[in-house]
Short mmCIF file of C-alpha atoms and ligand atoms in Angstrom, two decimals:
data_model
loop_
_atom_site.label_atom_id
_atom_site.label_comp_id
_atom_site.label_asym_id
_atom_site.label_seq_id
_atom_site.Cartn_x
_atom_site.Cartn_y
_atom_site.Cartn_z
CA MET A 209 46.10 -290.99 -84.17
CA LYS A 210 48.51 -289.26 -86.59
CA ASN A 211 47.58 -286.24 -89.21
CA ARG A 212 44.23 -285.68 -87.62
CA ILE A 213 43.56 -281.90 -87.25
CA VAL A 214 40.96 -280.34 -85.02
CA ASN A 215 37.53 -280.67 -86.65
CA PHE A 216 34.87 -278.22 -85.52
CA SER A 217 32.19 -279.34 -88.13
CA ALA A 218 28.71 -279.07 -87.40
CA GLY A 219 27.71 -282.38 -88.77
CA PRO A 220 28.60 -284.77 -89.72
CA ALA A 221 31.37 -284.15 -86.85
CA ALA A 222 34.35 -285.58 -85.25
CA LEU A 223 34.03 -288.76 -83.73
CA PRO A 224 35.93 -290.53 -80.76
CA PRO A 225 39.29 -292.05 -81.69
CA PHE A 226 38.14 -295.07 -79.91
CA VAL A 227 35.32 -295.48 -81.91
CA LEU A 228 37.28 -295.20 -85.27
CA GLN A 229 39.85 -297.50 -84.15
CA GLN A 230 37.26 -300.18 -83.33
CA ALA A 231 35.50 -299.59 -86.69
CA GLN A 232 38.65 -300.23 -88.45
CA GLN A 233 38.78 -303.61 -87.22
CA ASP A 234 35.05 -304.45 -87.49
CA ILE A 235 34.89 -302.99 -91.05
CA ILE A 236 37.34 -306.26 -91.94
CA ASN A 237 36.07 -308.78 -89.58
CA PHE A 238 33.05 -308.28 -87.22
CA LYS A 239 32.99 -310.49 -83.98
CA HIS A 240 35.32 -313.22 -85.50
CA SER A 241 32.72 -313.88 -88.17
CA GLY A 242 35.05 -313.63 -91.00
CA MET A 243 33.02 -310.81 -92.39
CA GLY A 244 33.10 -307.14 -91.94
CA ILE A 245 30.11 -305.02 -90.29
CA MET A 246 29.10 -303.84 -93.48
CA GLU A 247 28.81 -307.13 -95.00
CA ILE A 248 26.66 -308.98 -92.71
CA SER A 249 22.85 -309.50 -92.92
CA HIS A 250 20.61 -307.42 -90.77
CA ARG A 251 18.71 -310.47 -89.93
CA SER A 252 21.85 -312.29 -88.81
CA GLN A 253 22.17 -313.11 -84.98
CA ASP A 254 24.94 -310.82 -84.74
CA PHE A 255 23.24 -307.75 -86.16
CA ILE A 256 20.13 -308.60 -83.95
CA ALA A 257 22.18 -308.58 -80.95
CA LEU A 258 24.07 -305.31 -81.98
CA GLY A 259 20.42 -303.65 -82.03
CA ASP A 260 19.35 -305.16 -78.63
CA GLU A 261 22.53 -303.96 -77.06
CA ILE A 262 22.19 -300.46 -78.33
CA ARG A 263 18.66 -299.97 -77.10
CA GLN A 264 19.79 -301.45 -74.07
CA ASN A 265 22.61 -299.04 -73.49
CA MET A 266 20.33 -295.99 -74.55
CA ARG A 267 17.84 -296.96 -71.95
CA GLN A 268 20.71 -297.19 -69.52
CA ILE A 269 22.50 -293.98 -70.30
CA LEU A 270 19.30 -291.76 -70.47
CA ALA A 271 17.07 -293.69 -68.25
CA ILE A 272 14.50 -294.30 -70.89
CA PRO A 273 11.48 -295.94 -69.21
CA LYS A 274 10.04 -299.24 -70.63
CA ASN A 275 6.96 -297.48 -71.96
CA TYR A 276 9.09 -295.93 -74.56
CA THR A 277 10.00 -297.46 -77.86
CA ILE A 278 13.44 -296.86 -79.57
CA LEU A 279 13.53 -296.78 -83.34
CA PHE A 280 16.31 -296.45 -85.76
CA LEU A 281 14.85 -294.89 -89.03
CA GLN A 282 16.36 -293.47 -92.22
CA GLY A 283 15.65 -290.37 -94.18
CA GLY A 284 17.49 -288.07 -91.58
CA ALA A 285 15.88 -285.93 -88.96
CA SER A 286 14.15 -284.00 -91.68
CA SER A 287 11.98 -287.00 -92.44
CA GLN A 288 10.62 -286.59 -88.84
CA PHE A 289 9.40 -283.11 -89.66
CA PHE A 290 6.40 -284.80 -91.74
CA MET A 291 6.42 -288.35 -90.14
CA ILE A 292 5.51 -286.77 -86.83
CA PRO A 293 2.30 -284.82 -88.00
CA MET A 294 1.42 -287.48 -90.21
CA ASN A 295 1.35 -290.07 -87.35
CA LEU A 296 -0.16 -287.75 -84.74
CA LEU A 297 -2.25 -285.33 -86.40
CA LYS A 298 -5.56 -286.15 -87.90
CA LYS A 299 -7.46 -283.78 -90.27
CA GLY A 300 -8.33 -280.63 -88.67
CA GLU A 301 -6.38 -281.35 -85.36
CA THR A 302 -3.96 -278.85 -84.33
CA ALA A 303 -0.46 -278.69 -82.71
CA THR A 304 1.65 -276.00 -81.34
CA TYR A 305 5.26 -275.24 -82.54
CA LEU A 306 7.84 -272.94 -80.95
CA ASN A 307 9.94 -271.29 -83.99
CA THR A 308 13.56 -270.89 -82.77
CA GLY A 309 15.51 -271.36 -85.98
CA VAL A 310 15.87 -272.95 -89.38
CA TRP A 311 15.27 -276.56 -88.39
CA SER A 312 11.95 -275.74 -86.30
CA GLY A 313 11.04 -273.52 -89.17
CA LYS A 314 11.38 -276.40 -91.67
CA ALA A 315 9.35 -278.70 -89.21
CA ILE A 316 6.61 -276.15 -89.17
CA GLN A 317 6.57 -275.92 -93.12
CA GLU A 318 6.11 -279.54 -93.31
CA ALA A 319 3.48 -280.04 -90.44
CA ARG A 320 1.38 -277.21 -91.97
CA ARG A 321 0.96 -279.67 -95.17
CA ILE A 322 -0.70 -281.92 -92.80
CA GLY A 323 -2.60 -280.13 -89.80
CA ASP A 324 -3.16 -276.93 -88.27
CA ILE A 325 -0.19 -275.60 -86.80
CA SER A 326 -0.10 -272.76 -84.26
CA ILE A 327 2.98 -270.89 -83.46
CA GLY A 328 3.58 -270.64 -79.75
CA PHE A 329 6.75 -268.40 -80.17
CA SER A 330 8.93 -267.18 -82.93
CA GLY A 331 12.32 -265.69 -82.42
CA GLU A 332 12.49 -264.58 -86.03
CA LYS A 333 12.42 -260.64 -85.24
CA GLU A 334 15.30 -261.24 -82.98
CA ASN A 335 17.15 -263.17 -85.68
CA PHE A 336 16.87 -266.36 -83.51
CA SER A 337 19.33 -265.04 -81.07
CA ARG A 338 17.54 -266.82 -78.13
CA VAL A 339 14.82 -269.35 -77.04
CA PRO A 340 11.68 -268.36 -75.36
CA GLN A 341 11.14 -268.31 -71.62
CA GLN A 342 8.24 -270.74 -70.35
CA LYS A 343 6.07 -267.47 -69.65
CA GLU A 344 6.44 -266.25 -73.34
CA PHE A 345 4.73 -269.07 -75.18
CA ASN A 346 1.06 -270.08 -75.73
CA ILE A 347 -0.01 -273.58 -76.00
CA GLU A 348 -3.21 -274.01 -78.11
CA ASP A 349 -5.96 -275.67 -76.11
CA LYS A 350 -6.58 -278.50 -78.36
CA ALA A 351 -3.05 -279.01 -79.34
CA LYS A 352 -2.14 -282.62 -79.55
CA TYR A 353 1.55 -281.84 -79.04
CA LEU A 354 4.15 -279.06 -78.21
CA TYR A 355 6.88 -279.36 -80.76
CA TYR A 356 10.45 -277.58 -80.19
CA THR A 357 14.00 -277.84 -81.08
CA SER A 358 16.16 -278.14 -77.86
CA ASN A 359 19.57 -276.93 -79.78
CA ASN A 360 19.50 -274.72 -82.75
CA THR A 361 22.51 -275.77 -84.41
CA ILE A 362 22.75 -272.83 -86.77
CA PHE A 363 21.97 -269.86 -84.25
CA GLY A 364 23.96 -271.47 -81.41
CA THR A 365 20.88 -271.43 -78.80
CA GLN A 366 19.79 -274.13 -76.52
CA TYR A 367 16.89 -274.63 -73.95
CA HIS A 368 18.28 -275.04 -70.59
CA TYR A 369 14.98 -275.89 -69.11
CA THR A 370 12.36 -278.55 -70.19
CA PRO A 371 9.13 -276.54 -71.27
CA GLN A 372 6.29 -277.47 -69.47
CA ALA A 373 3.11 -278.45 -71.12
CA LYS A 374 -0.19 -280.41 -70.50
CA VAL A 375 0.32 -282.00 -73.84
CA PRO A 376 3.07 -284.21 -74.95
CA LEU A 377 6.48 -282.54 -75.76
CA VAL A 378 7.80 -283.74 -79.36
CA CYS A 379 11.43 -282.46 -79.41
CA ASP A 380 14.07 -282.34 -82.11
CA MET A 381 17.38 -283.22 -80.14
CA SER A 382 19.45 -283.71 -83.39
CA SER A 383 22.32 -281.42 -82.02
CA ASP A 384 22.08 -282.18 -78.20
CA ILE A 385 20.78 -285.84 -77.78
CA PHE A 386 23.11 -287.54 -75.32
CA SER A 387 24.80 -284.55 -74.24
CA ARG A 388 23.01 -284.04 -70.97
CA PRO A 389 20.27 -286.00 -69.05
CA VAL A 390 16.89 -285.58 -70.37
CA ASP A 391 13.43 -286.29 -68.35
CA ILE A 392 12.07 -288.66 -70.90
CA GLU A 393 8.66 -288.76 -69.29
CA LYS A 394 7.92 -285.16 -70.26
CA TYR A 395 8.13 -286.35 -73.97
CA GLY A 396 6.02 -288.07 -76.44
CA ILE A 397 8.59 -288.04 -79.00
CA ILE A 398 12.32 -287.30 -79.17
CA PHE A 399 14.05 -287.67 -82.25
CA ALA A 400 17.72 -287.01 -83.59
CA GLY A 401 19.77 -287.55 -86.64
CA ALA A 402 22.95 -289.29 -85.38
CA GLN A 403 25.51 -287.49 -87.12
CA LYS A 404 26.46 -284.99 -84.47
CA ASN A 405 26.52 -286.33 -81.09
CA ILE A 406 26.00 -290.05 -81.35
CA GLY A 407 27.61 -291.06 -84.63
CA THR A 408 27.43 -290.89 -88.30
CA ALA A 409 24.92 -289.73 -91.10
CA GLY A 410 22.29 -292.21 -91.99
CA VAL A 411 20.37 -293.22 -88.92
CA THR A 412 17.88 -291.30 -87.04
CA VAL A 413 16.78 -292.17 -83.51
CA VAL A 414 13.28 -291.78 -82.51
CA ILE A 415 12.27 -292.34 -78.85
CA ILE A 416 8.47 -292.63 -78.66
CA ARG A 417 5.92 -293.08 -75.99
CA GLU A 418 4.05 -296.62 -76.80
CA ASP A 419 0.60 -295.29 -76.58
CA LEU A 420 1.47 -292.70 -79.43
CA LEU A 421 2.41 -295.50 -81.93
CA GLU A 422 -1.11 -296.42 -82.61
CA GLU A 423 -2.03 -292.79 -83.40
CA ALA A 424 -1.17 -293.06 -87.18
CA PRO A 425 -4.06 -293.49 -89.49
CA LYS A 426 -4.00 -297.17 -91.09
CA GLU A 427 -3.73 -295.66 -94.71
CA LEU A 428 -0.69 -294.14 -94.19
CA PRO A 429 1.99 -295.47 -96.38
CA THR A 430 3.75 -298.52 -94.28
CA MET A 431 7.15 -296.87 -94.27
CA LEU A 432 5.76 -293.90 -92.59
CA GLN A 433 4.07 -295.59 -89.62
CA TYR A 434 6.14 -295.61 -86.56
CA ARG A 435 4.10 -298.70 -85.29
CA VAL A 436 5.35 -300.80 -88.23
CA HIS A 437 8.90 -299.95 -87.30
CA ALA A 438 8.11 -300.80 -83.69
CA LYS A 439 6.57 -304.16 -84.43
CA LYS A 440 9.49 -305.09 -86.36
CA ASP A 441 12.22 -303.63 -84.17
CA SER A 442 13.39 -301.37 -86.89
CA LEU A 443 14.06 -304.31 -89.22
CA PHE A 444 10.86 -303.75 -91.20
CA ASN A 445 13.28 -302.88 -94.36
CA THR A 446 17.09 -303.08 -94.31
CA PRO A 447 18.20 -300.60 -92.11
CA PRO A 448 21.44 -298.48 -92.30
CA THR A 449 23.35 -301.20 -90.61
CA PHE A 450 27.04 -299.60 -90.54
CA SER A 451 25.65 -296.13 -89.18
CA ILE A 452 23.77 -298.17 -86.40
CA TYR A 453 26.87 -300.08 -85.57
CA ILE A 454 28.67 -296.61 -85.39
CA MET A 455 26.14 -295.47 -82.91
CA GLY A 456 26.56 -298.55 -80.81
CA GLU A 457 30.31 -297.78 -80.48
CA VAL A 458 29.66 -294.20 -79.60
CA LEU A 459 27.44 -295.31 -76.60
CA LYS A 460 29.98 -297.54 -75.67
CA TRP A 461 32.29 -294.79 -75.54
CA ILE A 462 29.94 -292.64 -73.51
CA LYS A 463 29.43 -295.39 -71.05
CA ASN A 464 33.25 -295.75 -70.49
CA GLN A 465 33.43 -292.01 -69.87
CA GLY A 466 31.47 -292.30 -67.04
CA GLY A 467 27.95 -292.02 -68.61
CA ILE A 468 25.74 -289.08 -69.11
CA SER A 469 26.44 -286.73 -66.22
CA THR A 470 30.15 -287.00 -66.88
CA ILE A 471 29.62 -286.19 -70.66
CA GLU A 472 27.29 -282.96 -69.43
CA GLN A 473 30.09 -281.86 -67.18
CA LYS A 474 32.73 -281.98 -69.84
CA ASN A 475 30.42 -280.42 -72.16
CA GLN A 476 29.77 -277.62 -69.58
CA ASP A 477 33.41 -277.17 -69.35
CA LYS A 478 34.33 -276.79 -73.01
CA ALA A 479 31.61 -274.39 -73.74
CA ALA A 480 32.62 -272.26 -70.53
CA LEU A 481 36.22 -271.97 -71.90
CA LEU A 482 34.97 -270.63 -75.17
CA TYR A 483 32.21 -268.33 -73.94
CA GLN A 484 34.71 -266.99 -71.42
CA THR A 485 37.16 -266.17 -74.21
CA ILE A 486 34.33 -264.31 -75.96
CA ASP A 487 33.23 -262.51 -72.99
CA THR A 488 36.70 -261.27 -71.83
CA SER A 489 37.65 -260.07 -75.63
CA ASP A 490 36.25 -256.51 -75.07
CA GLY A 491 33.73 -256.85 -77.77
CA TYR A 492 36.25 -258.17 -80.21
CA TYR A 493 34.18 -261.50 -80.52
CA ARG A 494 30.69 -261.38 -80.35
CA GLY A 495 28.46 -264.46 -79.51
CA HIS A 496 25.20 -264.58 -81.52
CA ALA A 497 23.23 -266.12 -78.70
CA LYS A 498 21.73 -264.24 -75.67
CA LYS A 499 23.58 -265.25 -72.47
CA ASP A 500 20.54 -267.43 -71.04
CA SER A 501 20.20 -269.22 -74.56
CA ARG A 502 23.68 -270.02 -75.09
CA SER A 503 24.26 -273.50 -76.57
CA LEU A 504 26.75 -275.87 -75.20
CA MET A 505 27.10 -277.47 -78.57
CA ASN A 506 27.30 -274.86 -81.32
CA VAL A 507 28.92 -271.49 -80.49
CA SER A 508 28.14 -268.97 -83.05
CA PHE A 509 30.23 -265.75 -83.02
CA THR A 510 31.27 -262.85 -85.30
CA LEU A 511 34.61 -260.64 -85.36
CA PRO A 512 34.60 -257.04 -85.82
CA SER A 513 34.36 -257.13 -89.72
CA PRO A 514 33.83 -259.68 -92.43
CA ALA A 515 37.37 -259.03 -93.60
CA LEU A 516 38.95 -259.95 -90.17
CA GLU A 517 36.51 -263.01 -90.14
CA GLN A 518 37.91 -264.15 -93.62
CA THR A 519 41.45 -263.86 -92.26
CA PHE A 520 40.44 -265.57 -89.12
CA LEU A 521 39.16 -268.61 -90.90
CA GLN A 522 41.95 -268.86 -93.21
CA GLN A 523 44.61 -268.72 -90.37
CA ALA A 524 42.51 -270.87 -88.13
CA GLN A 525 42.62 -273.47 -91.01
CA ALA A 526 46.33 -273.16 -91.51
CA ALA A 527 46.79 -273.80 -87.75
CA GLY A 528 44.83 -277.17 -88.06
CA LEU A 529 41.30 -275.55 -86.77
CA SER A 530 39.06 -276.54 -89.40
CA GLY A 531 35.36 -276.13 -89.82
CA LEU A 532 34.81 -272.91 -88.11
CA LYS A 533 32.98 -271.13 -90.76
CA GLY A 534 29.44 -270.11 -89.64
CA HIS A 535 26.38 -271.42 -91.55
CA ARG A 536 25.72 -269.45 -94.67
CA LEU A 537 22.56 -268.25 -93.19
CA LEU A 538 24.03 -266.45 -90.44
CA GLY A 539 27.65 -265.84 -91.46
CA GLY A 540 30.47 -265.30 -88.94
CA CYS A 541 32.12 -268.32 -87.31
CA ARG A 542 30.88 -271.25 -85.41
CA ALA A 543 32.54 -273.80 -83.27
CA SER A 544 30.57 -277.12 -82.85
CA ILE A 545 31.88 -279.01 -79.89
CA TYR A 546 29.72 -281.88 -79.56
CA ASN A 547 30.26 -284.91 -77.08
CA ALA A 548 33.11 -286.35 -78.95
CA PHE A 549 35.00 -282.99 -79.34
CA PRO A 550 38.17 -282.97 -77.18
CA LYS A 551 38.76 -280.30 -74.70
CA GLU A 552 42.31 -279.81 -75.95
CA GLY A 553 40.64 -278.66 -79.21
CA VAL A 554 38.86 -275.91 -77.60
CA GLN A 555 42.03 -275.07 -75.73
CA LYS A 556 43.67 -274.65 -79.01
CA LEU A 557 41.08 -272.47 -80.28
CA VAL A 558 40.64 -270.30 -77.45
CA GLU A 559 44.67 -269.93 -77.65
CA PHE A 560 44.29 -268.80 -81.30
CA MET A 561 41.47 -266.52 -80.46
CA GLN A 562 43.56 -264.74 -77.97
CA GLN A 563 46.65 -264.43 -80.34
CA PHE A 564 44.45 -263.35 -83.24
CA GLN A 565 43.07 -260.45 -81.44
CA GLN A 566 46.28 -259.27 -80.20
CA GLU A 567 47.69 -259.50 -83.78
CA ASN A 568 44.67 -258.14 -85.64
CA PRO A 569 43.17 -255.13 -83.60
CA ALA A 570 39.78 -253.81 -84.69
N1 PMP B 1248 17.45 -280.69 -86.91
C1 PMP B 1248 18.80 -280.14 -86.30
C2 PMP B 1248 18.46 -279.48 -85.11
C3 PMP B 1248 19.64 -280.20 -87.47
O1 PMP B 1248 20.85 -279.36 -86.96
C4 PMP B 1248 19.72 -280.88 -88.49
C5 PMP B 1248 20.74 -280.95 -89.38
N2 PMP B 1248 22.00 -280.01 -89.34
C6 PMP B 1248 18.33 -281.29 -89.02
C7 PMP B 1248 17.18 -281.31 -88.07
C8 PMP B 1248 18.28 -281.82 -90.30
O2 PMP B 1248 18.97 -283.19 -90.03
P1 PMP B 1248 19.09 -284.05 -91.32
O3 PMP B 1248 20.08 -283.54 -92.15
O4 PMP B 1248 19.66 -285.48 -90.77
O5 PMP B 1248 17.83 -284.37 -91.92
#
């Protein structure tokens, strides 16, 4: 593919060329129907078959057991911040949240509108530079669930273990879903916006244990009830058909790559290259995350001064390395290297970083 630069965007993020090329064809004529994928009815046989195929592929890739339902919803991952407590918490009931950054903070804010929320851990004082170890957090005895964010997109931290709890886990996997195997049975709900690891903006995947579908109070607005979307196979209203289609193509690509263990290995190799460069730079590049919490998806780092960071970003952009500016809340630089991000892109960045350091001493 010509004229493509190296895209380190945090999301929406780079997609596999395989997916873009297939989409190019299917936008015009999907499955020889004479209509493009964006033009067909969500009630058509072709679209219903597509939904079934995607769920089947998800089940296969992540080993999702039968007693979990897969939903395709709208409103972004952010809408799950309120849908989860609205469905799972009745008045006076409690849930425990682990606060490891902006996204868990937002989830806590929304959940507090609905129930009593206890904070099992907060990384705020350490500027969210790490996630807690198991022994560091407390789960309220009466908690209905334990909520956490598996990968903190802004701060570049990630859990490298599954928290243990007697209550169901609820996890925001927006920035690392399908990047590694997951022990689904430990979870009550897993959710993720698709726009980082499995597609484009517009669809949010919710993987929910079936018994939890019935928890929602019946007076909840219909669109907010998981049970309604489950009963209707996510076709209660018009779903984001194109985003769902793209997700399906990304899943095929994941399968073609060799499945989730191959994807995980590739992600580990990419991140190792980058962290190694940071660690051997004599402190020129500094990673934000503490070593045991380093994210394989988002690598947040700083340079010796804001002025050098600005020059770095400008020169990187000129060299075809785009999207490296850190989130405005943290500053510095951030390389987002999700599933579809190619190893060659990381190699280019690493070479650029080494050369920049030589040419621009601190
Ligand atoms: N959770 C995490 C971990 C995220 O990174 C983001 C978006 N960057 C969100 C939630 C919010 O997602 P959305 O924009 O789809 O609402």
